[in-house]
Tab-separated table of C-alpha atoms and ligand atoms in Angstrom:
chain	number	residue	atom	x	y	z
P	1	MET	CA	-27.061	9.060	0.718
P	2	ILE	CA	-24.384	7.960	2.692
P	3	LEU	CA	-21.244	5.824	1.884
P	4	ARG	CA	-19.907	3.838	4.509
P	5	ILE	CA	-16.210	2.852	4.970
P	6	ALA	CA	-14.656	-0.123	7.114
P	7	ILE	CA	-11.184	-0.046	8.184
P	8	GLN	CA	-9.175	-1.476	11.159
P	9	LYS	CA	-10.206	-0.746	14.385
P	10	SER	CA	-6.475	-0.898	15.766
P	11	GLY	CA	-3.588	-2.044	14.160
P	12	ARG	CA	-0.814	-1.426	11.598
P	13	LEU	CA	-3.613	0.064	8.887
P	14	ASN	CA	-5.387	2.205	11.496
P	15	GLU	CA	-3.499	5.166	11.533
P	16	ASP	CA	-2.485	5.159	7.497
P	17	SER	CA	-6.307	5.022	6.613
P	18	LEU	CA	-6.966	7.959	8.504
P	19	LYS	CA	-4.192	9.363	7.386
P	20	LEU	CA	-5.356	9.005	3.548
P	21	LEU	CA	-8.499	10.083	4.517
P	22	LYS	CA	-7.718	13.200	5.781
P	23	GLU	CA	-5.169	13.834	2.673
P	24	CYS	CA	-8.385	13.370	0.550
P	25	GLY	CA	-9.585	16.617	2.924
P	26	ILE	CA	-12.366	14.633	4.898
P	27	ASP	CA	-12.835	15.486	8.551
P	28	ILE	CA	-13.758	12.630	10.727
P	29	SER	CA	-15.048	13.286	13.871
P	30	ASN	CA	-13.660	10.752	15.947
P	31	GLY	CA	-15.713	10.733	18.884
P	32	VAL	CA	-15.873	8.409	21.754
P	33	ASN	CA	-17.739	5.998	20.502
P	34	ARG	CA	-14.726	4.082	18.639
P	35	LEU	CA	-16.773	1.985	16.722
P	36	LYS	CA	-18.538	4.761	14.254
P	37	ALA	CA	-17.771	7.955	12.631
P	38	GLU	CA	-19.043	10.154	10.780
P	39	ALA	CA	-17.455	12.873	8.095
P	40	SER	CA	-18.632	16.511	8.398
P	41	ASN	CA	-17.807	17.440	4.800
P	42	PHE	CA	-18.024	14.385	2.583
P	43	PRO	CA	-21.061	11.556	2.658
P	44	LEU	CA	-18.828	9.156	4.572
P	45	GLU	CA	-18.926	6.984	7.788
P	46	VAL	CA	-16.313	5.535	9.079
P	47	TYR	CA	-17.060	1.797	10.923
P	48	PHE	CA	-14.035	0.198	12.942
P	49	PHE	CA	-13.730	-3.345	13.083
P	50	ARG	CA	-10.913	-6.500	13.084
P	51	ASP	CA	-9.236	-6.198	9.740
P	52	ASP	CA	-10.036	-9.806	9.757
P	53	ASP	CA	-13.639	-9.166	9.469
P	54	ILE	CA	-13.710	-6.395	6.932
P	55	PRO	CA	-13.889	-8.968	3.446
P	56	GLN	CA	-16.967	-10.309	5.054
P	57	TYR	CA	-18.796	-6.905	6.185
P	58	VAL	CA	-17.921	-5.441	2.655
P	59	GLU	CA	-19.376	-8.595	0.694
P	60	ASP	CA	-22.391	-8.261	3.009
P	61	GLY	CA	-23.108	-4.990	3.063
P	62	VAL	CA	-22.606	-4.107	6.103
P	63	ALA	CA	-20.241	-1.582	4.827
P	64	ASP	CA	-19.708	-0.621	0.952
P	65	ILE	CA	-16.176	0.043	1.251
P	66	GLY	CA	-13.246	-1.397	3.310
P	67	ILE	CA	-9.584	-0.855	3.661
P	68	VAL	CA	-7.546	-4.363	4.061
P	69	GLY	CA	-4.464	-5.937	3.250
P	70	GLU	CA	-4.322	-8.431	0.155
P	71	ASN	CA	-3.119	-10.912	2.221
P	72	VAL	CA	-6.336	-10.884	4.138
P	73	LEU	CA	-8.363	-10.401	1.193
P	74	TYR	CA	-7.046	-13.555	-0.564
P	75	GLU	CA	-7.030	-15.237	2.415
P	76	LYS	CA	-10.629	-14.794	3.418
P	77	LYS	CA	-12.081	-15.529	-0.275
P	78	LYS	CA	-14.931	-13.310	-0.409
P	79	SER	CA	-16.756	-12.310	-3.462
P	80	VAL	CA	-15.965	-8.415	-3.475
P	81	GLU	CA	-13.583	-6.033	-5.861
P	82	ILE	CA	-10.738	-4.087	-5.168
P	83	ALA	CA	-11.260	-0.550	-6.625
P	84	ASP	CA	-7.722	0.651	-6.170
P	85	LYS	CA	-4.137	0.202	-4.530
P	86	LEU	CA	-3.366	2.125	-2.022
P	87	GLY	CA	0.359	2.009	-1.486
P	88	PHE	CA	0.959	1.359	2.712
P	89	GLY	CA	0.523	-1.172	4.613
P	90	LYS	CA	3.727	-3.367	2.444
P	91	CYS	CA	4.845	-6.507	3.532
P	92	ARG	CA	5.403	-10.339	2.406
P	93	LEU	CA	4.026	-13.018	3.195
P	94	SER	CA	7.138	-15.220	3.594
P	95	ILE	CA	8.147	-19.377	4.266
P	96	ALA	CA	10.761	-19.276	6.543
P	97	VAL	CA	12.612	-22.194	8.389
P	98	ASP	CA	15.122	-23.011	10.934
P	99	LYS	CA	18.643	-21.057	9.929
P	100	SER	CA	20.531	-24.287	9.731
P	101	GLU	CA	18.390	-26.125	7.333
P	102	ASN	CA	19.484	-27.080	3.979
P	103	TYR	CA	16.960	-24.955	1.920
P	104	ALA	CA	17.260	-26.202	-1.581
P	105	GLY	CA	13.866	-25.442	-2.588
P	106	VAL	CA	10.265	-25.484	-2.427
P	107	GLU	CA	10.435	-29.232	-2.986
P	108	SER	CA	12.297	-29.435	0.518
P	109	LEU	CA	9.068	-28.403	2.215
P	110	ARG	CA	7.156	-31.916	1.010
P	111	GLY	CA	6.048	-33.658	4.197
P	112	LYS	CA	7.125	-31.370	6.497
P	113	ARG	CA	4.313	-29.334	8.984
P	114	ILE	CA	3.934	-25.439	8.097
P	115	ALA	CA	2.671	-22.975	10.840
P	116	THR	CA	0.606	-20.472	9.574
P	117	THR	CA	-2.506	-18.101	10.331
P	118	TYR	CA	-2.767	-18.214	6.422
P	119	PRO	CA	-4.142	-21.591	5.540
P	120	VAL	CA	-5.873	-20.700	2.005
P	121	ILE	CA	-2.897	-18.664	0.474
P	122	VAL	CA	-0.278	-21.706	1.994
P	123	GLN	CA	-2.471	-24.618	0.436
P	124	GLN	CA	-3.258	-22.795	-2.958
P	125	TYR	CA	0.979	-22.016	-3.283
P	126	LEU	CA	1.677	-25.534	-2.589
P	127	ASP	CA	-0.865	-27.031	-4.822
P	128	GLU	CA	0.261	-24.585	-7.530
P	129	LYS	CA	4.119	-25.883	-6.786
P	130	ASN	CA	2.807	-29.790	-6.489
P	131	VAL	CA	3.802	-29.871	-2.995
P	132	THR	CA	2.481	-31.802	-0.043
P	133	ALA	CA	2.622	-30.618	3.055
P	134	GLU	CA	1.021	-30.404	6.203
P	135	ILE	CA	-0.841	-26.713	7.315
P	136	HIS	CA	-0.889	-26.509	11.087
P	137	GLU	CA	-3.136	-23.408	11.005
P	138	ILE	CA	-2.447	-21.195	14.524
P	139	SER	CA	-3.624	-18.219	15.534
P	140	GLY	CA	-0.262	-15.815	16.675
P	141	SER	CA	3.390	-15.809	17.343
P	142	VAL	CA	3.570	-18.241	14.644
P	143	GLU	CA	8.067	-17.503	14.363
P	144	ILE	CA	7.463	-19.714	17.767
P	145	ALA	CA	6.338	-22.528	15.988
P	146	PRO	CA	9.780	-24.303	15.315
P	147	GLY	CA	11.315	-23.651	18.217
P	148	ILE	CA	9.025	-25.316	20.277
P	149	GLY	CA	8.983	-28.439	18.233
P	150	LEU	CA	5.339	-27.980	16.546
P	151	ALA	CA	6.386	-27.215	12.899
P	152	GLU	CA	9.574	-27.470	10.371
P	153	ALA	CA	8.580	-24.110	9.006
P	154	ILE	CA	6.131	-20.919	8.828
P	155	CYS	CA	4.437	-18.708	6.848
P	156	ASP	CA	4.295	-15.725	8.197
P	157	LEU	CA	4.201	-11.264	7.104
P	158	VAL	CA	7.591	-10.108	7.006
P	159	SER	CA	8.614	-6.420	6.476
P	160	SER	CA	12.193	-6.035	7.834
P	161	GLY	CA	12.561	-9.999	8.661
P	162	SER	CA	14.071	-8.732	12.652
P	163	THR	CA	11.532	-11.217	14.231
P	164	LEU	CA	12.402	-13.888	11.589
P	165	PHE	CA	16.155	-13.622	13.011
P	166	MET	CA	15.563	-13.185	16.111
P	167	ASN	CA	13.740	-16.179	16.324
P	168	GLY	CA	16.658	-18.087	14.489
P	169	LEU	CA	14.501	-18.234	11.645
P	170	LYS	CA	15.449	-17.699	7.467
P	171	GLU	CA	13.324	-16.460	4.695
P	172	VAL	CA	13.372	-18.665	2.035
P	173	GLU	CA	10.094	-18.301	-0.185
P	174	THR	CA	8.310	-15.211	-1.091
P	175	ILE	CA	4.544	-16.081	-1.796
P	176	LEU	CA	2.559	-13.238	-2.435
P	177	LYS	CA	3.558	-9.310	-2.124
P	178	SER	CA	1.105	-7.534	-0.065
P	179	GLU	CA	-0.267	-3.708	0.174
P	180	ALA	CA	-3.696	-1.962	1.373
P	181	VAL	CA	-6.551	-2.221	-0.796
P	182	LEU	CA	-9.110	-0.462	-1.219
P	183	ILE	CA	-12.231	-3.562	-1.253
P	184	LYS	CA	-16.050	-2.676	-2.425
P	185	ASN	CA	-18.869	-4.056	-2.859
P	186	SER	CA	-20.106	-5.557	-5.944
P	187	LYS	CA	-23.348	-4.645	-5.935
P	188	LEU	CA	-23.134	-0.870	-5.284
P	189	ASP	CA	-26.326	1.387	-6.362
P	190	VAL	CA	-25.526	3.983	-9.041
P	191	GLU	CA	-25.513	6.832	-6.167
P	192	LYS	CA	-23.131	4.934	-4.024
P	193	GLN	CA	-20.625	4.056	-6.936
P	194	ARG	CA	-21.013	8.133	-7.744
P	195	LEU	CA	-19.796	8.970	-4.358
P	196	LEU	CA	-16.917	5.991	-4.500
P	197	ASP	CA	-16.046	7.244	-7.799
P	198	LYS	CA	-15.635	10.789	-6.135
P	199	LEU	CA	-13.324	9.410	-3.069
P	200	LEU	CA	-11.410	7.420	-5.863
P	201	PHE	CA	-10.661	10.248	-7.690
P	202	ARG	CA	-9.311	12.120	-4.744
P	203	ILE	CA	-7.342	9.129	-3.608
P	204	GLN	CA	-6.054	8.916	-6.655
P	205	SER	CA	-4.563	12.917	-6.873
P	206	VAL	CA	-3.225	11.822	-3.350
P	207	LYS	CA	-1.152	9.174	-4.388
P	208	LYS	CA	0.230	10.700	-7.719
P	209	ALA	CA	1.505	13.843	-5.574
P	210	LYS	CA	2.917	11.629	-3.228
P	211	ASN	CA	5.179	9.963	-6.223
P	212	ASN	CA	6.086	12.950	-7.360
P	213	LYS	CA	8.117	16.154	-6.531
P	214	TYR	CA	8.224	19.677	-7.659
P	215	VAL	CA	11.178	20.905	-8.573
P	216	LEU	CA	12.735	24.722	-9.080
P	217	LEU	CA	16.109	25.255	-10.539
P	218	ASN	CA	18.209	28.060	-11.393
P	219	ALA	CA	19.688	27.754	-14.852
P	220	PRO	CA	22.020	29.807	-16.932
P	221	ASN	CA	20.420	30.685	-20.502
P	222	ASP	CA	23.029	28.969	-22.896
P	223	GLN	CA	22.045	25.683	-20.939
P	224	LEU	CA	18.517	26.128	-21.012
P	225	GLU	CA	17.638	23.860	-23.963
P	226	GLU	CA	19.559	20.827	-22.504
P	227	ILE	CA	17.981	20.931	-18.979
P	228	ILE	CA	14.365	21.120	-20.568
P	229	LYS	CA	14.926	18.277	-22.603
P	230	LEU	CA	15.995	16.609	-19.085
P	231	LEU	CA	12.796	17.427	-17.684
P	232	PRO	CA	9.627	15.500	-18.405
P	233	GLY	CA	6.923	17.925	-16.713
P	234	MET	CA	3.146	17.580	-16.859
P	235	LYS	CA	3.087	19.047	-20.306
P	236	SER	CA	5.999	21.283	-20.336
P	237	PRO	CA	8.457	22.937	-17.973
P	238	THR	CA	7.636	26.753	-16.637
P	239	VAL	CA	10.337	29.604	-17.219
P	240	LEU	CA	10.948	32.453	-15.918
P	241	PRO	CA	13.382	34.843	-16.281
P	242	LEU	CA	15.500	35.793	-13.251
P	243	ALA	CA	16.274	39.500	-12.422
P	244	GLU	CA	19.769	38.565	-13.138
P	245	SER	CA	20.636	38.369	-16.862
P	246	GLY	CA	21.461	35.652	-18.526
P	247	TRP	CA	19.582	32.977	-16.159
P	248	SER	CA	15.960	31.901	-15.441
P	249	SER	CA	14.128	29.865	-13.260
P	250	VAL	CA	12.764	26.478	-14.199
P	251	HIS	CA	10.523	24.692	-12.375
P	252	SER	CA	8.518	21.273	-13.374
P	253	VAL	CA	7.343	18.098	-11.964
P	254	LEU	CA	9.727	15.113	-11.436
P	255	ASN	CA	8.536	11.401	-10.476
P	256	GLU	CA	10.139	10.068	-7.356
P	257	ASN	CA	11.701	6.817	-9.657
P	258	GLU	CA	13.898	9.013	-11.941
P	259	PHE	CA	14.448	11.834	-9.473
P	260	TRP	CA	17.746	11.327	-8.415
P	261	GLU	CA	19.054	10.307	-11.768
P	262	ILE	CA	17.616	13.440	-13.096
P	263	ILE	CA	19.107	15.614	-10.351
P	264	GLU	CA	22.510	14.601	-11.539
P	265	LYS	CA	22.040	15.448	-14.950
P	266	LEU	CA	20.508	18.813	-14.163
P	267	LYS	CA	23.497	19.479	-12.442
P	268	ALA	CA	26.100	18.192	-14.737
P	269	ALA	CA	23.996	20.593	-17.467
P	270	GLY	CA	24.899	23.527	-15.032
P	271	ALA	CA	21.504	23.808	-12.893
P	272	GLN	CA	21.964	25.449	-9.833
P	273	GLY	CA	20.056	26.467	-6.634
P	274	ILE	CA	17.867	23.219	-7.212
P	275	LEU	CA	14.981	23.605	-4.904
P	276	VAL	CA	12.633	20.124	-4.460
P	277	VAL	CA	9.390	20.686	-2.756
P	278	PRO	CA	6.474	17.995	-2.135
P	279	ILE	CA	3.317	18.054	-3.833
P	280	GLU	CA	-0.055	17.702	-1.751
P	281	LYS	CA	-2.113	16.972	-4.373
P	282	MET	CA	-1.681	16.628	-8.056
P	283	VAL	CA	-5.065	16.645	-10.450
P	284	LEU	CA	-4.579	16.002	-14.205
V	1	LIG	P1	-6.714	-7.086	13.973
V	1	LIG	O1	-6.595	-6.894	15.542
V	1	LIG	O2	-7.347	-5.741	13.417
V	1	LIG	O3	-7.006	-8.402	13.460
V	1	LIG	P2	-3.783	-8.024	13.142
V	1	LIG	O4	-2.763	-8.380	14.393
V	1	LIG	O5	-4.470	-9.288	12.717
V	1	LIG	O6	-5.168	-6.928	13.900
V	1	LIG	P3	-1.488	-5.753	12.152
V	1	LIG	O7	-1.432	-6.381	13.165
V	1	LIG	O8	-2.552	-4.833	12.857
V	1	LIG	O9	-3.208	-6.938	12.086
V	1	LIG	O10	-1.858	-5.898	10.744
V	1	LIG	C1	-2.534	-5.435	9.284
V	1	LIG	C2	-2.227	-5.464	8.564
V	1	LIG	O11	-0.637	-4.681	8.275
V	1	LIG	C3	-1.551	-7.033	8.092
V	1	LIG	O12	-2.527	-7.594	7.473
V	1	LIG	C4	-0.751	-6.333	6.663
V	1	LIG	O13	-1.710	-6.133	5.649
V	1	LIG	C5	-0.295	-5.094	7.055
V	1	LIG	N1	1.434	-5.396	7.006
V	1	LIG	C6	2.403	-4.466	7.397
V	1	LIG	N2	3.268	-4.659	7.444
V	1	LIG	C7	3.606	-5.615	8.568
V	1	LIG	C8	3.888	-6.481	9.383
V	1	LIG	N3	5.362	-6.237	9.099
V	1	LIG	N4	3.501	-7.761	9.635
V	1	LIG	C9	2.384	-7.353	9.810
V	1	LIG	N5	1.350	-7.048	8.744
V	1	LIG	C10	1.762	-6.197	8.496
V	2	LIG	ZN1	-6.231	-9.304	11.937
């Protein structure tokens, strides 16, 4: 029994998808044949496709699971399930208009032409807002559409916004926040589901580790209690005596989101020699 995963052949998701598998301890011998590769230490076969085709292939069972952006998934409307969000490939699908335009909310789009490669998502958005506009589906270089008189507005993927800026456009609405997700065929048999659960367990360990840092610090014993109170840790922090009497070494795990705030409080409470170390895997 082997689990077949579809990932993007080349493009923005390819490298991060392969990296995730690697971080899960799965080695892929990437042969000359770039259509398919096999893992040497996990029952996994990797298929390389255009991202647009991945939802269809997973629905049809050509692949059991796949990695694709939510933007593509919602545009294709295939019946597959999301097994997990992966935390990379983050971007937003936004509407932009000429920067000189006096934009006053979605109503301003009424009767306008909107160029996009995401006609399904845009139509859905307009319907929700009760706005009628003309959607022009084009297959690429959407950002030049207003400049050549093809449309008054566009809807496209944005990450930094620099492409919009260079084309004299401004972002006015975000209609979807997207990241890469792991999708699965909705009728996986028991054995494949078991393999997928194994893979998901590893993915979750990798994700948790990325969101956390291992912190080591020295604390004067009379401040220990206060310092320990600041540390959430997995259970409670490890405290070891230092060779120098009156001092202890404290080890704990901090979440990325609260990291800086806690570090400042630790310093204020008298912690010294604070070391912050990345965690490779975190199994809870
Ligand atoms: P393919 O040849 O596979 O069809 P593509 O040109 O459609 O590739 P890419 O540009 O490689 O696709 O983007 C793949 C995915 O990466 C997007 O669908 C989106 O989910 C994600 N992504 C993340 N950041 C961005 C960004 N700034 N611009 C475009 N896509 C982004
Ligand atoms: Zn594509």
